[in-house]
XYZ file of C-alpha atoms in Angstrom:
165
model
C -55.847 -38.558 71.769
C -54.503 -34.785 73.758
C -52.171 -33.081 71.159
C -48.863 -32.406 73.064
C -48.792 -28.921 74.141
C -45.146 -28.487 73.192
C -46.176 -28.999 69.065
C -46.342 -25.072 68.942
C -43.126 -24.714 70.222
C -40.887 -27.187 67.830
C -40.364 -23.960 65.806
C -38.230 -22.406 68.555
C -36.378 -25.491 69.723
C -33.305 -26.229 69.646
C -31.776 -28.996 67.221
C -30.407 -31.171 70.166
C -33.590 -31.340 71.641
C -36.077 -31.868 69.035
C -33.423 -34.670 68.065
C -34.413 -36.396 72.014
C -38.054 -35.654 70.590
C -37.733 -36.887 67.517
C -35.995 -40.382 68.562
C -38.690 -40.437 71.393
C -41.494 -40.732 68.285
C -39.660 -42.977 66.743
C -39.845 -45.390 70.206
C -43.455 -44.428 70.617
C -43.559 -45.557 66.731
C -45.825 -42.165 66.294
C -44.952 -41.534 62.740
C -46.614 -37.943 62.532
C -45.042 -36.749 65.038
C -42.288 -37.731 64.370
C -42.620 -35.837 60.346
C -44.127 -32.877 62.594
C -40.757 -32.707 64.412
C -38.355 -33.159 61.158
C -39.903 -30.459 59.377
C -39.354 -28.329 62.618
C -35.606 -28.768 62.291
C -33.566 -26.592 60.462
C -31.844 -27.209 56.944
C -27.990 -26.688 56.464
C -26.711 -25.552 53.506
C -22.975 -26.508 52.032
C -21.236 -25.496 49.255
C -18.764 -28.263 48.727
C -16.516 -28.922 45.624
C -17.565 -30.543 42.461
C -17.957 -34.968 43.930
C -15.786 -35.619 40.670
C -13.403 -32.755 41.710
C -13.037 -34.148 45.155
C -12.891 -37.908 44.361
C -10.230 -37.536 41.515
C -8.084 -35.153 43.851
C -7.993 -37.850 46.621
C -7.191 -40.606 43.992
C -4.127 -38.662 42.551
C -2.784 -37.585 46.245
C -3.145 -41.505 46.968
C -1.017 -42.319 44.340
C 1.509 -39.642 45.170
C 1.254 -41.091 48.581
C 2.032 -44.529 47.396
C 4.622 -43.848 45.132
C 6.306 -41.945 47.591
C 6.058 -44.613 50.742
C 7.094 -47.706 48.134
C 10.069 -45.115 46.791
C 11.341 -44.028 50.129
C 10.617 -47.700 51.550
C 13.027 -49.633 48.532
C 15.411 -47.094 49.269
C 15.935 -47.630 52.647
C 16.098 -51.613 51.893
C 18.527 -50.500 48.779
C 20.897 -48.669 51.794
C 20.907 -51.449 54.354
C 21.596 -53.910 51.885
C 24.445 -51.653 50.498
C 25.587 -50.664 53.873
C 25.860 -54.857 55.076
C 28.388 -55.107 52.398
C 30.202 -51.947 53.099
C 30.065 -52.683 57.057
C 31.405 -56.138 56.597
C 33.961 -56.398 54.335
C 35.386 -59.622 55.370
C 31.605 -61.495 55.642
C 31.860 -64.480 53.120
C 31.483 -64.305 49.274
C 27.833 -66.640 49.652
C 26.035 -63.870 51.687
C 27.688 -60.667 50.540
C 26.437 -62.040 47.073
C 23.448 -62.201 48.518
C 23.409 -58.906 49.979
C 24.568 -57.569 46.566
C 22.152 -58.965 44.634
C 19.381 -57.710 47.115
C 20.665 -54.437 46.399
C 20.791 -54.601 42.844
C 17.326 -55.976 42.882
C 15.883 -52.793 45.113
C 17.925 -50.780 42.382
C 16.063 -51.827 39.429
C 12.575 -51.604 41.551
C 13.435 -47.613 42.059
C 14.512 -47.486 38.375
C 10.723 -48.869 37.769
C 9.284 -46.874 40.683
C 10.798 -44.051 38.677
C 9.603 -44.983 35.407
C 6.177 -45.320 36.733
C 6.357 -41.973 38.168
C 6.794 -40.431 35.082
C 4.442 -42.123 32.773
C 1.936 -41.761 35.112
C 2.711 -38.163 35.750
C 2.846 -37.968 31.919
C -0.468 -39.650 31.646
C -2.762 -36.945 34.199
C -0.978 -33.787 33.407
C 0.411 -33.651 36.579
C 4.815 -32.556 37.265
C 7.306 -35.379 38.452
C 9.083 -33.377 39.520
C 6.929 -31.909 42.165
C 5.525 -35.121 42.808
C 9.354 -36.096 43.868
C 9.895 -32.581 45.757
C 6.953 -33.170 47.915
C 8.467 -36.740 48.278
C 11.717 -35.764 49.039
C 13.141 -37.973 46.605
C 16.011 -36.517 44.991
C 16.189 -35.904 41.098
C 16.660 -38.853 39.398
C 20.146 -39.997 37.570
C 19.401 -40.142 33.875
C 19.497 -43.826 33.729
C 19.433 -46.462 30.608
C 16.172 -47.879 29.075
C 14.402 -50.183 31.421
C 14.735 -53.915 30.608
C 12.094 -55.546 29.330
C 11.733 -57.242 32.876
C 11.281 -53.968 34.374
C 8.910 -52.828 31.799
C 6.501 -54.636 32.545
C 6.368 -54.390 36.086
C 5.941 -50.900 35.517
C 2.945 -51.507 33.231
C 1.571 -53.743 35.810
C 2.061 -50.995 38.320
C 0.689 -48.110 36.064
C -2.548 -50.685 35.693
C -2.550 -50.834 39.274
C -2.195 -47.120 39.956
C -5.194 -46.319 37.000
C -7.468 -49.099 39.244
C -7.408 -46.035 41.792
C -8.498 -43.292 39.584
């Protein structure tokens, strides 16, 4: 079989073409040639950050992420639901019930969003309170202990949030 003339030059091609090369001896199934032509291609180096580093830092930002996308999104449900009864004074007692008790339930899921927040926070070393400034949350209200209700849905969401980690 006649050696390809070009062999000698692999050394001088470019990368996009000895990739058209390479996949050619891959369709010609001419395994050597193909070898011949990877070890013609250059090497990249990287430096990257530590995998653990990089994995870990993605986790936590996740969770910030989270936290602040459920916080901001009860909030807004907390305000309409608020703002229904405010708007509508006269609406009757059956559905402005309703809409209070709506509210008061999107209260108590920030007070446990909140919670969460700073056990977890507590937990990896990392500051609530710059968790909530990058949020834009404002500072909490000091608030009473959670109810025992509320407790554990934090606890279920701090077992969710460690599944992520």
């Amino acid at each position: 079989m006649k050696k390809d003339p070009l062999l000698k030059l692999y050394d001088k091609t470019p990368p996009k073409a000895l990739a058209v090369l390479a996949i050619g001896a891959i369709l010609r199934e001419d395994e050597g040639e193909h070898d011949k032509i990877l070890s013609a291609v250059p090497k990249a180096t990287y430096q990257i950050y530590h995998q653990e580093f990089i994995n870990h830092s993605f986790s936590l930002m996740g969770i910030v992420q989270l936290w602040s996308l459920s916080y901001w999104r009860t909030k807004a449900h907390q305000l309409i639901r608020s703002g229904c009864i405010m708007a509508n004074p006269d609406m009757p007692s059956e559905k402005m019930t309703g809409y209070y008790l709506d509210a008061q339930k999107f209260t108590s899921t920030l007070r446990v969003l909140e919670a969460a927040l700073d056990a977890f926070t507590d937990e990896t070393g990392q500051d609530a309170a710059m968790v909530r400034e990058w949020a834009g949350s404002p500072k909490p209200d000091p608030a009473e202990p959670l109810s025992d209700a509320e407790q554990a849905e934090m606890q279920a969401m701090l077992t969710s949030w460690r599944k992520l980690l």
